[in-house]
Coordinates of C-alpha atoms and ligand atoms in Angstrom, one line a residue:
M537 CA -122.7 9.3 31.7
I538 CA -121.0 9.5 28.0
N539 CA -122.7 7.9 25.4
S540 CA -121.2 4.4 24.7
E541 CA -120.6 4.1 21.1
K542 CA -118.7 7.8 20.6
T543 CA -116.3 6.2 23.5
F544 CA -115.8 2.9 22.2
I545 CA -114.8 4.4 19.1
I546 CA -112.1 6.0 20.5
T547 CA -110.8 3.2 22.9
T548 CA -111.2 -0.2 20.7
S549 CA -109.9 -2.1 17.9
I550 CA -111.0 -1.6 14.4
L551 CA -112.4 -5.0 14.6
C552 CA -114.5 -4.2 17.6
L553 CA -115.3 -0.9 15.8
S554 CA -117.2 -2.5 13.2
I555 CA -118.8 -4.3 15.2
A556 CA -120.2 -1.5 17.4
I557 CA -121.5 0.3 14.5
G558 CA -122.9 -2.3 12.8
E559 CA -120.9 -2.0 9.8
P560 CA -120.2 -5.2 7.9
V561 CA -116.2 -6.0 8.4
P562 CA -114.6 -5.9 5.5
F563 CA -111.5 -8.2 5.4
L564 CA -113.4 -10.9 7.7
M565 CA -116.6 -12.0 6.7
Q566 CA -120.1 -11.0 6.5
L567 CA -120.8 -10.5 10.0
D568 CA -124.9 -10.1 9.5
R569 CA -127.3 -13.1 8.4
W570 CA -130.7 -13.9 7.6
E571 CA -132.2 -17.2 8.1
V572 CA -135.9 -18.4 7.1
L573 CA -137.1 -19.7 10.7
L574 CA -140.3 -21.3 8.8
P575 CA -141.3 -21.9 5.5
S576 CA -144.8 -21.5 6.0
I577 CA -146.9 -20.0 9.2
G578 CA -150.3 -20.5 7.2
I579 CA -151.0 -16.9 7.3
S580 CA -149.3 -13.7 5.8
A581 CA -148.2 -11.7 8.9
M582 CA -149.6 -8.3 7.9
H583 CA -149.8 -7.1 11.5
M584 CA -147.7 -8.3 14.4
Q585 CA -147.2 -7.3 17.7
L586 CA -144.1 -9.5 20.3
L587 CA -145.8 -10.2 23.9
H588 CA -144.2 -10.5 27.2
N589 CA -144.5 -14.1 27.8
G590 CA -142.2 -13.9 24.3
M591 CA -144.9 -14.8 21.7
V592 CA -146.4 -13.1 18.7
V593 CA -149.3 -12.4 17.8
M594 CA -149.7 -12.4 13.8
F595 CA -152.7 -11.6 11.9
D596 CA -154.1 -10.5 8.5
R597 CA -157.0 -10.2 7.2
T598 CA -160.0 -12.2 7.0
D599 CA -162.2 -12.0 4.3
F600 CA -160.1 -12.7 1.4
G601 CA -160.2 -16.4 0.8
I602 CA -158.7 -19.7 2.2
S603 CA -155.4 -19.7 3.9
N604 CA -152.9 -22.1 4.5
I605 CA -154.0 -23.4 8.6
S606 CA -157.0 -24.7 9.6
L607 CA -159.1 -22.9 12.5
P608 CA -158.2 -24.8 15.5
G609 CA -160.8 -27.6 16.7
G610 CA -162.1 -28.2 13.2
M611 CA -164.2 -24.5 13.6
C612 CA -165.7 -22.7 10.6
R613 CA -167.1 -19.4 10.1
F614 CA -170.0 -18.3 8.5
D615 CA -169.7 -14.7 7.6
P616 CA -172.6 -13.4 5.1
S617 CA -170.3 -10.0 4.7
D618 CA -167.0 -11.8 3.8
T619 CA -165.9 -10.9 0.1
A620 CA -164.4 -13.9 -0.8
V621 CA -165.4 -17.2 0.8
K622 CA -168.6 -17.2 3.1
F623 CA -167.9 -20.6 4.5
D624 CA -164.2 -20.4 6.0
C625 CA -162.7 -23.2 8.1
S626 CA -159.1 -21.4 7.7
A627 CA -157.4 -19.1 10.2
H628 CA -156.0 -15.7 9.6
S629 CA -154.3 -15.3 13.1
V630 CA -151.5 -17.3 14.6
L631 CA -149.3 -16.9 17.4
Y632 CA -145.9 -18.1 17.5
D633 CA -143.3 -19.0 20.1
V634 CA -139.9 -17.1 19.2
V635 CA -138.4 -19.8 21.7
S636 CA -139.3 -23.2 19.9
N637 CA -140.0 -21.9 16.8
T638 CA -143.3 -23.2 16.8
Y639 CA -147.1 -21.4 16.1
R640 CA -150.9 -22.2 16.7
A641 CA -153.6 -20.9 15.1
L642 CA -156.1 -18.3 16.7
K643 CA -159.6 -17.7 16.2
V644 CA -160.4 -14.2 14.9
Q645 CA -163.9 -13.8 13.7
T646 CA -164.3 -10.1 12.5
D647 CA -162.3 -8.5 9.8
T648 CA -158.8 -7.3 11.1
W649 CA -157.7 -5.6 7.7
C650 CA -155.5 -2.7 8.0
S651 CA -155.8 -2.3 11.6
S652 CA -153.9 -0.9 14.5
G653 CA -152.9 -2.2 18.1
S654 CA -151.3 -1.5 21.6
V655 CA -150.5 -3.4 24.6
L656 CA -152.3 -2.3 27.9
P657 CA -150.0 -1.5 30.9
N658 CA -151.2 -5.5 32.4
G659 CA -149.9 -7.1 28.9
T660 CA -152.8 -7.5 27.2
L661 CA -152.9 -6.9 23.5
V662 CA -155.9 -4.1 22.5
Q663 CA -156.5 -4.4 18.8
T664 CA -158.6 -1.9 17.1
G665 CA -160.6 -1.8 14.1
G666 CA -160.2 -3.1 10.4
Y667 CA -162.8 -3.3 7.6
N668 CA -166.3 -5.0 6.8
D669 CA -167.7 -6.6 9.8
G670 CA -165.1 -5.7 11.9
E671 CA -164.5 -2.0 11.0
R672 CA -165.8 -1.1 14.7
A673 CA -164.8 -4.0 16.6
A674 CA -162.2 -4.0 19.8
R675 CA -160.2 -7.0 20.2
M676 CA -158.2 -8.3 23.1
F677 CA -155.9 -11.0 23.6
T678 CA -154.0 -12.0 27.1
P679 CA -151.0 -13.9 27.0
C680 CA -150.9 -17.5 28.5
G681 CA -148.6 -20.4 29.3
Y682 CA -147.1 -22.5 26.3
S683 CA -149.4 -25.1 27.0
E684 CA -152.9 -22.8 27.6
T685 CA -155.2 -21.8 24.6
C686 CA -155.6 -18.4 25.2
D687 CA -157.6 -16.7 21.9
W688 CA -159.2 -13.1 20.8
I689 CA -161.8 -12.0 22.4
E690 CA -163.9 -9.7 20.1
F691 CA -165.9 -6.2 20.9
P692 CA -167.7 -6.1 17.8
Q693 CA -169.6 -2.9 18.3
Y694 CA -166.9 -1.5 20.6
L695 CA -165.3 1.8 18.8
A696 CA -166.9 5.0 18.5
Q697 CA -166.0 5.3 14.6
R698 CA -164.8 3.2 12.0
R699 CA -161.2 2.7 12.2
W700 CA -159.4 1.4 9.1
Y701 CA -155.6 2.4 8.5
A702 CA -155.8 4.5 11.9
T703 CA -152.4 4.6 14.2
N704 CA -152.5 3.9 18.1
Q705 CA -150.3 5.5 20.7
I706 CA -150.2 4.0 24.6
L707 CA -150.8 7.1 26.8
P708 CA -148.9 7.8 30.3
D709 CA -152.3 7.1 32.1
G710 CA -152.8 3.5 30.4
R711 CA -154.9 4.6 27.5
I712 CA -154.8 4.5 24.0
I713 CA -155.5 7.1 21.8
V714 CA -156.2 5.4 18.4
V715 CA -156.3 8.7 15.4
G716 CA -157.6 8.7 12.4
G717 CA -158.4 5.7 9.8
R718 CA -159.8 6.2 6.1
R719 CA -162.4 9.4 6.1
Q720 CA -161.9 9.6 10.0
F721 CA -160.8 13.0 10.8
N722 CA -160.9 12.5 14.1
F723 CA -159.0 10.6 17.3
E724 CA -160.9 8.3 20.1
I725 CA -159.6 6.7 23.3
F726 CA -159.9 3.2 24.6
P727 CA -161.5 2.4 26.9
R728 CA -164.1 4.5 25.7
P729 CA -165.3 6.9 28.1
D730 CA -168.4 6.3 29.7
Y731 CA -170.9 7.7 28.0
H732 CA -173.6 7.0 25.8
R733 CA -173.0 9.0 22.4
Y734 CA -169.3 9.2 22.6
K735 CA -167.9 9.8 19.2
G736 CA -164.5 10.9 19.7
S737 CA -162.9 14.3 19.2
R738 CA -162.5 16.3 15.9
F739 CA -159.0 16.4 14.6
E740 CA -159.0 18.7 11.5
F741 CA -155.0 18.2 10.9
L742 CA -156.3 15.2 9.3
R743 CA -158.6 16.7 7.2
E744 CA -156.1 19.1 5.8
T745 CA -153.2 17.2 5.5
S746 CA -155.3 14.7 3.3
D747 CA -154.5 14.5 -0.4
G748 CA -157.1 13.5 -2.9
D749 CA -159.7 10.6 -1.6
N750 CA -157.8 10.7 2.2
E751 CA -154.5 9.8 0.6
N752 CA -151.0 9.9 2.0
N753 CA -151.8 10.7 5.6
L754 CA -153.4 7.6 6.8
Y755 CA -151.5 5.4 9.3
P756 CA -150.0 8.8 10.4
F757 CA -147.0 8.5 12.1
L758 CA -147.5 9.1 16.2
H759 CA -144.8 9.6 18.8
L760 CA -145.7 10.3 22.4
L761 CA -143.4 12.4 23.7
P762 CA -141.6 13.2 27.0
D763 CA -143.9 16.4 27.7
G764 CA -147.0 14.5 27.5
N765 CA -148.0 16.0 24.1
L766 CA -148.1 13.8 20.9
F767 CA -146.4 14.4 17.9
V768 CA -148.1 13.4 15.0
F769 CA -146.6 13.3 11.2
A770 CA -149.1 13.2 8.2
N771 CA -148.2 13.6 4.5
T772 CA -145.5 16.0 4.8
R773 CA -146.7 18.3 7.8
S774 CA -146.3 17.6 12.0
I775 CA -147.1 19.3 14.8
V776 CA -147.2 18.7 18.6
F777 CA -150.4 17.9 19.3
D778 CA -152.2 18.3 23.2
Y779 CA -154.6 15.6 22.8
K780 CA -156.2 16.5 26.8
S781 CA -157.3 19.8 25.3
N782 CA -157.3 19.2 21.2
R783 CA -154.8 21.6 20.7
I784 CA -151.9 22.0 18.5
V785 CA -149.6 23.7 20.2
R786 CA -146.6 23.7 17.7
V787 CA -146.2 23.4 13.9
F788 CA -143.4 22.2 12.3
P789 CA -141.7 23.3 8.8
E790 CA -142.8 20.8 6.3
I791 CA -140.0 18.4 5.4
P792 CA -138.2 19.4 2.5
G793 CA -139.0 18.1 -0.9
G794 CA -142.4 18.4 -0.5
D795 CA -143.0 14.2 -0.8
P796 CA -145.7 12.5 1.0
R797 CA -144.6 10.1 3.9
N798 CA -147.9 8.2 4.9
Y799 CA -150.0 5.7 3.5
P800 CA -150.1 4.8 0.7
S801 CA -146.7 6.7 -0.1
S802 CA -145.5 4.6 2.7
G803 CA -142.3 5.9 4.7
S804 CA -141.7 5.3 8.2
S805 CA -140.6 6.8 11.3
I806 CA -139.3 6.4 14.8
L807 CA -138.3 8.4 17.8
F808 CA -135.2 8.4 18.7
P809 CA -133.9 6.6 22.3
L810 CA -134.7 8.6 25.1
D811 CA -132.0 9.3 27.3
E812 CA -132.2 9.6 30.7
T813 CA -128.4 10.3 31.7
K814 CA -128.5 13.4 30.0
N815 CA -129.1 16.5 31.9
V816 CA -131.6 18.0 29.1
M817 CA -133.8 15.2 27.4
E818 CA -133.9 15.6 23.8
A819 CA -136.9 14.2 21.3
E820 CA -135.7 13.9 17.8
I821 CA -137.6 12.1 14.9
M822 CA -136.6 10.9 11.9
V823 CA -138.5 9.6 9.3
C824 CA -137.1 8.1 6.0
G825 CA -138.7 6.9 2.6
G826 CA -142.1 7.2 0.9
A827 CA -143.1 7.9 -2.4
P828 CA -143.1 10.9 -4.8
K829 CA -146.2 13.0 -5.5
G830 CA -148.7 11.1 -7.8
A831 CA -146.5 7.9 -7.3
F832 CA -149.8 6.0 -5.9
S833 CA -152.5 7.3 -9.0
R834 CA -149.6 6.5 -11.6
A835 CA -149.1 2.8 -10.1
R836 CA -153.1 2.6 -10.0
S837 CA -154.1 4.1 -13.1
Q838 CA -151.1 3.3 -15.5
H839 CA -148.9 0.8 -13.8
G840 CA -146.0 2.9 -13.8
F841 CA -144.0 2.2 -11.1
T842 CA -142.1 5.4 -9.8
R843 CA -138.9 5.4 -8.2
A844 CA -139.0 5.6 -4.3
I845 CA -137.8 8.3 -2.1
S846 CA -134.2 8.0 -0.9
T847 CA -134.2 10.8 1.8
C848 CA -134.5 10.6 5.6
G849 CA -135.2 13.9 8.2
R850 CA -134.2 14.7 11.3
L851 CA -136.0 16.9 12.9
K852 CA -135.3 17.8 16.4
L853 CA -138.4 18.8 18.5
S854 CA -137.3 20.8 21.1
G855 CA -135.2 24.4 20.6
S856 CA -137.1 27.4 19.5
N857 CA -136.2 26.8 15.8
P858 CA -136.7 23.4 14.3
I859 CA -135.5 22.4 11.2
W860 CA -135.4 18.9 9.2
E861 CA -132.0 18.0 8.4
M862 CA -132.1 15.7 5.8
E863 CA -130.1 12.7 5.1
T864 CA -129.9 10.1 1.5
M865 CA -130.5 6.4 2.0
P866 CA -127.8 4.3 -0.3
L867 CA -131.2 2.8 -1.1
P868 CA -134.7 4.4 -2.0
R869 CA -137.1 2.8 -0.5
V870 CA -141.1 2.8 0.2
M871 CA -142.9 0.4 2.7
G872 CA -139.9 0.1 4.9
D873 CA -139.8 -0.9 8.6
M874 CA -138.3 1.4 10.6
L875 CA -136.9 -0.3 14.0
L876 CA -135.2 0.7 17.2
L877 CA -131.9 -1.8 17.6
P878 CA -130.7 -2.3 21.2
T879 CA -127.4 -0.5 20.4
G880 CA -129.5 3.0 19.7
N881 CA -128.7 2.5 15.6
I882 CA -132.0 2.1 13.5
I883 CA -132.6 -0.7 11.0
I884 CA -134.8 0.2 7.8
I885 CA -136.0 -3.3 6.5
N886 CA -138.4 -4.6 4.2
G887 CA -140.3 -2.8 1.4
A888 CA -139.8 -1.7 -2.8
G889 CA -137.9 0.5 -4.2
S890 CA -140.4 1.8 -6.6
G891 CA -144.3 2.1 -6.4
T892 CA -146.4 2.5 -3.3
A893 CA -148.2 0.7 -1.0
G894 CA -151.5 -0.9 -2.5
W895 CA -152.8 -4.0 -4.5
E896 CA -150.0 -4.5 -7.1
N897 CA -148.7 -0.8 -7.2
G898 CA -145.2 -2.0 -5.6
H899 CA -142.2 -2.8 -7.9
D900 CA -138.3 -3.8 -7.3
P901 CA -138.6 -5.3 -3.9
V902 CA -135.6 -4.4 -1.4
T903 CA -134.2 -7.2 0.0
Q904 CA -131.4 -5.1 1.9
P905 CA -131.9 -3.6 5.0
I906 CA -129.5 -0.7 5.9
I907 CA -128.3 0.2 9.4
Y908 CA -128.4 4.0 10.1
H909 CA -125.6 4.9 12.8
P910 CA -127.4 8.3 14.1
F911 CA -124.3 9.8 15.8
D912 CA -121.7 9.6 12.7
R913 CA -124.9 9.9 10.4
R914 CA -123.9 6.9 8.6
F915 CA -125.8 4.2 6.6
S916 CA -124.5 0.9 5.6
I917 CA -125.9 -1.3 3.5
M918 CA -126.6 -5.2 4.8
S919 CA -127.0 -8.4 3.4
T920 CA -129.8 -9.8 1.3
S921 CA -132.7 -11.9 2.1
S922 CA -134.0 -14.0 -1.0
R923 CA -137.7 -13.1 -0.3
P924 CA -139.0 -9.7 -1.4
R925 CA -141.4 -8.4 1.3
M926 CA -143.7 -5.7 -0.2
Y927 CA -147.3 -4.4 0.7
H928 CA -148.3 -5.9 4.0
S929 CA -145.2 -7.4 5.3
S930 CA -143.7 -6.3 8.7
A931 CA -140.9 -6.9 11.2
V932 CA -140.3 -6.6 15.0
L933 CA -137.3 -6.9 17.5
L934 CA -136.9 -10.1 19.3
P935 CA -135.8 -10.4 23.2
D936 CA -132.1 -12.0 21.2
G937 CA -131.6 -8.7 19.3
R938 CA -133.0 -10.1 16.1
V939 CA -135.8 -9.0 13.7
L940 CA -138.6 -11.0 13.3
V941 CA -139.7 -10.6 9.7
G942 CA -142.8 -11.7 7.3
G943 CA -145.7 -11.1 5.6
S944 CA -145.7 -9.6 2.3
N945 CA -149.3 -10.2 0.1
P946 CA -149.6 -7.6 -2.6
H947 CA -152.8 -9.0 -3.6
I948 CA -156.2 -8.9 -2.7
Y949 CA -156.5 -12.5 -2.7
Y950 CA -154.2 -15.3 -1.4
N951 CA -152.6 -16.0 -4.6
F952 CA -149.2 -18.4 -4.1
T953 CA -148.7 -19.1 -8.1
N954 CA -149.0 -17.4 -11.1
V955 CA -148.0 -13.9 -9.8
E956 CA -144.9 -11.7 -9.7
Y957 CA -144.9 -11.6 -5.9
P958 CA -146.5 -14.3 -4.4
T959 CA -148.3 -14.3 -1.2
E960 CA -145.3 -14.9 1.3
L961 CA -146.3 -17.8 4.0
S962 CA -142.9 -17.5 5.5
L963 CA -141.3 -16.3 8.5
E964 CA -137.9 -14.7 8.5
A965 CA -135.3 -13.7 11.7
Y966 CA -132.2 -10.9 10.1
S967 CA -129.4 -11.0 12.8
P968 CA -127.4 -8.1 12.8
P969 CA -123.7 -8.2 13.2
Y970 CA -123.8 -7.4 16.5
L971 CA -125.0 -10.8 17.5
S972 CA -122.0 -12.4 15.8
F973 CA -120.1 -15.0 18.0
T974 CA -116.7 -13.0 17.5
S975 CA -118.3 -10.1 20.1
D976 CA -119.4 -12.7 22.7
S977 CA -116.7 -12.0 24.8
I978 CA -117.7 -8.5 25.2
R979 CA -121.7 -9.8 25.8
P980 CA -123.5 -9.1 29.0
K981 CA -125.8 -11.8 29.8
I982 CA -128.5 -10.8 32.2
L983 CA -128.7 -13.3 35.2
T984 CA -131.4 -12.3 37.7
N985 CA -133.4 -8.8 37.6
D986 CA -135.9 -6.9 39.6
K987 CA -139.1 -7.8 37.1
I988 CA -141.1 -4.6 38.2
V989 CA -139.7 -1.3 37.6
G990 CA -140.8 2.0 39.9
Y991 CA -140.6 5.7 38.1
K992 CA -137.4 7.3 39.8
R993 CA -136.8 3.8 42.1
L994 CA -133.7 2.0 42.3
F995 CA -133.8 -1.8 40.6
N996 CA -130.9 -4.2 40.2
V997 CA -130.1 -6.3 37.4
N998 CA -127.3 -8.8 37.7
F999 CA -125.0 -9.6 35.0
F1000 CA -122.1 -12.1 33.6
I1001 CA -120.0 -10.9 31.4
A1002 CA -116.4 -12.7 30.3
Q1003 CA -114.5 -9.5 29.3
F1004 CA -116.0 -6.4 30.8
L1005 CA -113.8 -3.6 29.5
T1006 CA -115.3 -0.4 31.7
I1007 CA -118.7 1.3 32.7
Y1008 CA -118.6 3.8 30.5
L1009 CA -119.4 1.5 28.1
L1010 CA -122.5 0.0 29.6
S1011 CA -125.7 1.2 29.5
V1012 CA -129.5 0.0 30.6
R1013 CA -131.9 0.5 27.7
I1014 CA -135.9 -0.7 28.0
V1015 CA -137.8 -0.8 24.4
A1016 CA -141.3 -1.0 24.1
P1017 CA -142.3 -3.9 21.9
S1018 CA -144.0 -2.5 18.7
F1019 CA -147.2 -3.2 17.1
T1020 CA -146.1 -3.4 13.4
T1021 CA -148.0 -2.8 10.4
H1022 CA -148.0 -1.1 6.7
S1023 CA -144.5 -0.1 7.9
F1024 CA -144.7 1.7 11.0
A1025 CA -144.2 0.6 14.5
M1026 CA -146.8 1.9 17.1
N1027 CA -145.8 2.5 20.4
Q1028 CA -142.0 1.6 19.7
R1029 CA -139.7 3.7 21.9
M1030 CA -136.2 3.2 23.9
V1031 CA -135.1 4.9 27.2
I1032 CA -131.9 4.9 28.4
L1033 CA -132.0 4.5 31.9
K1034 CA -129.8 6.3 34.5
L1035 CA -127.1 3.7 35.5
L1036 CA -125.7 4.7 39.3
S1037 CA -123.3 1.8 39.6
V1038 CA -121.8 -1.4 38.7
T1039 CA -120.3 -3.4 41.6
R1040 CA -118.0 -7.0 41.0
D1041 CA -119.1 -9.6 42.7
G1042 CA -115.6 -10.4 44.2
L1043 CA -113.2 -11.8 41.5
T1044 CA -115.8 -13.4 39.2
N1045 CA -116.9 -12.3 36.3
S1046 CA -120.6 -11.3 37.7
Y1047 CA -121.6 -7.7 38.6
R1048 CA -124.5 -5.8 40.1
I1049 CA -125.9 -2.7 38.3
D1050 CA -128.1 -0.5 40.5
A1051 CA -129.9 2.0 38.3
L1052 CA -132.9 4.3 38.3
G1053 CA -136.2 3.9 36.8
P1054 CA -137.7 6.2 34.3
S1055 CA -138.8 9.5 35.7
T1056 CA -142.4 9.7 34.5
A1057 CA -145.0 7.9 32.4
E1058 CA -144.6 10.4 29.9
I1059 CA -141.1 9.3 29.1
A1060 CA -142.0 5.4 29.4
P1061 CA -145.8 4.9 29.8
P1062 CA -146.5 2.2 32.2
G1063 CA -146.6 -2.0 30.8
Y1064 CA -143.7 -4.1 29.9
Y1065 CA -140.6 -3.6 28.1
M1066 CA -137.6 -5.9 27.1
M1067 CA -134.4 -4.4 28.9
F1068 CA -131.1 -5.0 27.2
L1069 CA -127.7 -4.6 28.8
V1070 CA -125.5 -3.1 26.1
H1071 CA -121.6 -2.8 26.3
A1072 CA -119.3 -1.5 24.0
G1073 CA -122.0 -1.9 21.3
V1074 CA -122.7 -5.3 21.8
P1075 CA -126.2 -6.1 23.4
S1076 CA -127.4 -8.8 26.0
S1077 CA -130.6 -10.7 25.4
A1078 CA -133.3 -8.8 26.9
A1079 CA -134.8 -9.5 30.2
W1080 CA -138.7 -8.4 30.2
V1081 CA -139.5 -6.0 33.2
Q1082 CA -142.8 -4.2 34.1
I1083 CA -142.6 -0.6 34.2
E1084 CA -145.4 1.1 36.7
Ligands
LIG1479 C1 -149.2 -24.8 3.1 O1 -148.4 -25.6 4.3 C2 -147.8 -26.8 3.7 C3 -147.7 -27.3 5.0 O2 -148.6 -27.0 5.9 C4 -146.5 -26.5 2.9 O3 -146.6 -27.8 2.5 C5 -147.0 -25.9 1.8 O4 -145.6 -25.3 1.1 C6 -147.5 -24.6 2.5 N1 -148.1 -23.2 1.0 C7 -147.3 -22.0 0.9 C8 -147.9 -21.4 -0.3 O5 -146.7 -21.8 2.2
LIG1480 C1 -155.6 -6.1 31.5 O1 -157.0 -5.1 31.5 C2 -158.3 -5.8 30.7 C3 -159.0 -4.5 30.9 O2 -159.2 -4.0 32.2 C4 -158.3 -6.9 31.0 O3 -159.7 -7.1 30.0 C5 -157.6 -7.9 30.9 O4 -157.9 -9.3 31.3 C6 -156.5 -7.4 31.7 N1 -155.3 -9.0 31.7 C7 -154.8 -9.4 32.3 C8 -153.5 -10.3 32.5 O5 -154.8 -9.1 33.6
LIG1481 C1 -155.5 -14.3 -7.0 O1 -156.4 -15.2 -7.1 C2 -157.6 -15.2 -7.4 C3 -158.3 -16.7 -7.1 O2 -158.2 -17.1 -5.9 C4 -157.7 -14.8 -8.7 O3 -159.3 -14.7 -9.1 C5 -156.9 -13.4 -9.1 O4 -157.1 -13.1 -10.0 C6 -155.5 -13.7 -8.8 N1 -154.8 -12.4 -8.9 C7 -154.1 -12.1 -9.3 C8 -153.3 -11.0 -9.7 O5 -153.9 -12.8 -10.2

């Protein structure tokens, strides 16, 4: 199938063209917008995961003082290893319901600071690691109905190693790989293999890419590739890693410029949509932003804020001689979150214009997101939020196409006053231009769909649309909801599925799609995905499908 955005450029008016490519429309009005959803959810959303019941699990750390929300049921927690208060009746995790815009406190008992997560194929969130009494914990959260009170279940000594600043990726067989963490040059698998002294597997690449005391390669960027191997980016280097045989199968050139891209020089990274409609599936990644070498020690020792990096590198992983193609963002940014929008464009949101990750290390908040258009390699600067989103902020894509933004706390404690960037408890939503009512006439609306989609199996979607242009402008995409923290959206991926036919239901404006499930579990690991229809650059709201 022809790529919809390109076709669209040829066939439609300037107004629609602008909407499709996410550009502010020059003569009319700003089509994108920010809204504050809730002024306080009681905690700072350092980590976020959207679940398939439309709720978002959020949490920060547990051992740095009293939050602004109480634990459920008047419960309190006595923790002798807490670094701020030993006796704490406040909660550090909440469950946010997107549709009703409400939240409730959750009980997490051990410290979840700077941890990682993935969702199992059955929809249960697995969170791994943290700090202090939580550094070897695995925790599970199984979604439940609105009126039920499901909560965290913790397994405090579950992990083989301490995992603080590790990255996770769901694997084709439904297991989870947990890679690295502070002073951990190894990886492990969840669920833990069934033998007594399991210690994980060595991964020397992480030792080799470490600057100083394990700097600039924490929260390594992981992407599961269509061949089943892992792309791993740490500091300035990247490889294709066969985790099954613990073997590096490919080494890429260093990213040009020599500047580090991982924590605390936190840039971000995405895997471009995997396209089943092409004859040959190509995997391409993009890494954006970060902080120059030395920026972290300069921020820490001299309170000096180095200008962030404004380059992105694109790397096609197939082909015999991969080279980095560099792009320049209109704004430099460190600690930006990169998310795939349903259209296949990339949003880069949150973060700072100078400094690095770490306590009090960031400056010059960048409150304007940018949207990158991969086909014509263009960036658009979008409208401004009033709230700085610095260290410990996060963002996830919602099923309705908005981007949920929360968190920001560059302090060791909850500090609401007398600091430069107060601990931020609010939630905001950013609506990209494609959500403007001016696109509603060509926006598909999913009416019914098969809830279970098998590999290479036919499935149906019924949709309504006021003005259907043509089949060449329509595509079906699935997006895995990410576990976002510290500027990286773990497990995020988009697959554009093969569309076989679109049939009109008589003379109505309803249509039926026959489409094919993803080819393999390497392309789309089993689990719940948001399925979007995108028509002429305008997405529907998503319906959930379970790939199996
Ligand atoms: C804490 O929560 C209360 C309402 O429960 C709110 O009025 C207050 O502004 C919140 N504090 C902060 C710092 O957001
Ligand atoms: C998913 O699987 C995990 C691990 O076996 C289990 O603990 C959890 O309860 C399951 N969740 C659901 C929704 O069945
Ligand atoms: C934050 O608040 C704590 C007390 O709760 C205080 O000790 C600390 O100095 C404050 N941090 C800053 C950066 O002012």
